[in-house]
């Protein structure tokens, strides 16, 4: 199946569930990204700051770049001017640094929660998330806007486990929305699901799915 056919099929399927696709283009060429752009796609995901900067400079400026990798605090200043949405807000320290580096511009962020069995994945727990949000409530962020939550499921063939983890993230989203963002119409995003589990994520209410290999093949 051609890139065009694969893209159209995935886009329709994901849109039918009320979600959007972030095309994960890490290690893929500028030419590949331009091909998707020419098909009308605008949401692209990168997980390395240097690679994001190179592609941002080379490609059309109306692309919505999603930073989807772990973000070190020391690199926050480099991502702020480039990213449409940062999916990996996993600590209060990082949010404060992004806020400081924003230069008066809005920086949109998702809170990353650890929902997987694997300990290697980053993210907040329910309790550390409450601590972070309580601190933000007492000392509001001036430029950072928290728009939702993100999480990655365990890398496994156990579909029931993956579905349970995605349900957990949806529950966290609902709890955070009710407690901290009930009157904020911008808090709407649940970023979960990748090439291997996006259908399960859509069933559990994902609004953003990150699709790489299923769309573009294995990384270059």
XYZ file of C-alpha atoms in Angstrom:
220
model
C 0.000 0.000 0.000
C 1.322 3.441 -0.910
C 2.022 6.171 1.627
C -0.987 8.063 0.293
C -3.332 5.095 0.730
C -1.973 4.223 4.179
C -2.268 7.826 5.309
C -5.833 8.221 4.058
C -6.931 4.945 5.664
C -5.369 5.734 9.057
C -6.561 9.334 9.046
C -10.151 8.332 8.380
C -10.120 5.606 11.008
C -8.638 7.859 13.683
C -10.850 10.843 12.833
C -13.935 8.613 13.000
C -13.105 8.063 16.683
C -12.858 11.799 17.302
C -9.070 11.743 17.621
C -6.125 13.219 15.726
C -2.996 11.525 14.430
C 0.483 12.740 15.258
C 2.830 11.342 12.605
C 5.987 10.290 14.433
C 8.808 11.196 12.080
C 11.929 10.745 14.228
C 14.839 9.561 12.057
C 12.749 10.026 8.896
C 13.850 12.502 6.281
C 12.616 15.994 5.539
C 11.430 14.660 2.164
C 9.193 12.078 3.825
C 7.685 14.710 6.098
C 7.143 17.019 3.132
C 5.269 14.203 1.361
C 2.850 13.899 4.282
C 2.565 17.664 4.469
C 1.617 17.716 0.786
C -1.177 15.255 1.593
C -2.537 17.805 4.051
C -1.088 16.533 7.310
C 0.120 19.095 9.844
C 0.806 17.283 13.173
C 4.276 15.721 13.431
C 6.103 14.269 16.436
C 9.797 14.314 17.278
C 11.601 13.126 20.416
C 15.051 14.693 20.040
C 15.618 18.401 20.404
C 18.404 18.678 17.817
C 16.448 16.745 15.193
C 13.349 18.822 15.853
C 15.345 22.028 15.406
C 16.784 20.862 12.070
C 13.415 19.834 10.678
C 11.655 22.920 12.012
C 14.160 25.076 10.115
C 13.816 23.120 6.861
C 10.048 22.630 6.623
C 6.919 24.823 6.321
C 6.212 26.973 9.332
C 2.536 26.017 9.690
C 3.481 22.515 10.846
C 2.366 21.670 14.388
C 5.433 20.072 15.960
C 4.749 17.781 18.928
C 7.663 17.068 21.242
C 6.991 13.517 22.434
C 10.239 12.454 24.108
C 11.584 12.901 27.611
C 12.643 16.534 27.930
C 15.597 17.451 30.098
C 15.147 20.691 31.992
C 18.369 22.105 30.548
C 16.941 21.753 27.025
C 13.613 23.393 27.782
C 14.742 26.717 26.354
C 15.517 25.055 23.013
C 12.103 23.422 22.663
C 9.950 26.400 23.673
C 10.218 28.276 20.336
C 9.661 25.113 18.269
C 6.937 22.963 19.801
C 3.220 23.345 19.244
C 2.604 20.890 22.100
C 4.987 19.243 24.568
C 3.627 15.811 25.543
C 6.204 15.083 28.241
C 5.467 17.393 31.170
C 6.637 14.974 33.841
C 7.843 17.233 36.672
C 7.152 20.538 38.378
C 10.780 21.534 37.793
C 10.333 21.158 34.034
C 7.070 23.115 33.981
C 8.653 25.964 35.947
C 11.616 26.027 33.576
C 9.356 26.081 30.524
C 7.392 28.884 32.127
C 10.567 30.867 32.732
C 11.849 30.345 29.191
C 8.574 31.183 27.452
C 9.401 34.840 26.902
C 5.805 35.847 27.391
C 4.503 33.362 24.823
C 2.144 30.491 25.630
C 3.685 27.038 25.986
C 1.202 24.174 25.710
C 2.002 21.031 27.716
C 0.495 17.669 28.600
C 1.158 16.069 31.975
C 2.879 12.728 31.416
C 1.747 9.943 33.742
C 3.449 6.616 34.338
C 0.797 3.971 33.625
C 2.957 1.057 32.431
C 4.363 -1.920 34.302
C 7.833 -1.056 32.972
C 9.722 1.105 35.431
C 11.921 2.555 32.692
C 9.162 4.821 31.407
C 8.921 8.398 32.701
C 5.903 10.064 34.233
C 3.961 11.226 37.234
C 2.055 8.978 39.588
C -1.392 9.911 40.828
C 0.112 11.243 44.064
C 2.995 13.189 42.523
C 0.538 14.576 39.990
C -1.613 15.912 42.827
C 1.455 17.470 44.456
C 2.407 19.164 41.174
C -1.088 20.481 40.502
C -1.544 21.682 44.081
C 1.693 23.638 43.753
C 0.562 25.112 40.433
C -2.763 26.069 42.030
C -0.931 27.945 44.801
C 1.671 29.470 42.492
C 0.155 29.633 38.987
C 2.195 29.262 35.835
C 2.215 32.482 33.822
C 2.900 31.092 30.356
C 2.518 27.304 30.478
C -0.942 25.988 29.638
C -1.717 22.429 30.737
C -4.049 20.984 28.092
C -4.398 17.361 29.176
C -2.506 14.167 29.949
C -0.229 11.677 28.204
C 0.821 8.127 28.944
C 2.476 5.107 27.331
C 1.233 1.584 27.914
C 3.416 -1.442 28.595
C 5.081 -2.901 25.503
C 3.305 -6.249 25.492
C 0.970 -8.498 23.516
C -1.412 -8.556 26.498
C -4.244 -6.436 25.103
C -6.195 -6.601 28.364
C -3.282 -5.092 30.272
C -2.867 -2.320 27.701
C -6.586 -1.545 27.827
C -6.455 -1.415 31.627
C -3.526 1.008 31.532
C -5.291 3.268 29.049
C -8.451 3.169 31.211
C -6.297 4.255 34.136
C -5.024 7.251 32.188
C -8.561 8.209 31.220
C -9.577 7.993 34.887
C -6.637 10.237 35.842
C -7.668 12.704 33.149
C -11.220 12.810 34.543
C -9.995 13.259 38.114
C -7.611 16.070 37.149
C -10.252 17.745 34.990
C -12.845 17.681 37.765
C -10.463 18.840 40.489
C -8.287 21.410 38.751
C -9.642 22.279 35.300
C -13.421 22.007 35.551
C -13.902 25.535 34.227
C -11.060 25.387 31.704
C -12.364 24.504 28.210
C -8.789 23.998 26.950
C -8.129 20.923 29.119
C -9.297 18.312 26.597
C -6.409 16.112 25.471
C -5.611 12.475 26.259
C -2.485 11.491 24.327
C -2.203 7.707 24.311
C -1.731 4.999 21.730
C 0.983 4.232 19.186
C 1.244 2.048 16.087
C 0.844 -1.220 17.975
C -1.968 -0.263 20.332
C -3.732 2.785 18.885
C -7.057 0.970 18.347
C -7.160 0.033 22.038
C -6.339 3.647 22.908
C -9.134 4.945 20.678
C -11.567 2.580 22.408
C -10.481 4.083 25.741
C -10.986 7.694 24.661
C -7.671 8.867 23.221
C -7.740 12.241 21.478
C -4.168 12.075 20.133
C -2.485 8.921 18.814
C 1.197 8.857 17.887
C 1.716 6.785 14.736
C 5.173 6.047 13.368
C 6.056 2.612 11.937
C 2.503 1.787 10.865
C 2.519 4.874 8.645
C 6.153 5.223 7.583
C 7.705 1.804 8.147
C 10.646 1.111 10.395
C 12.891 3.971 11.462
C 15.671 4.922 9.098
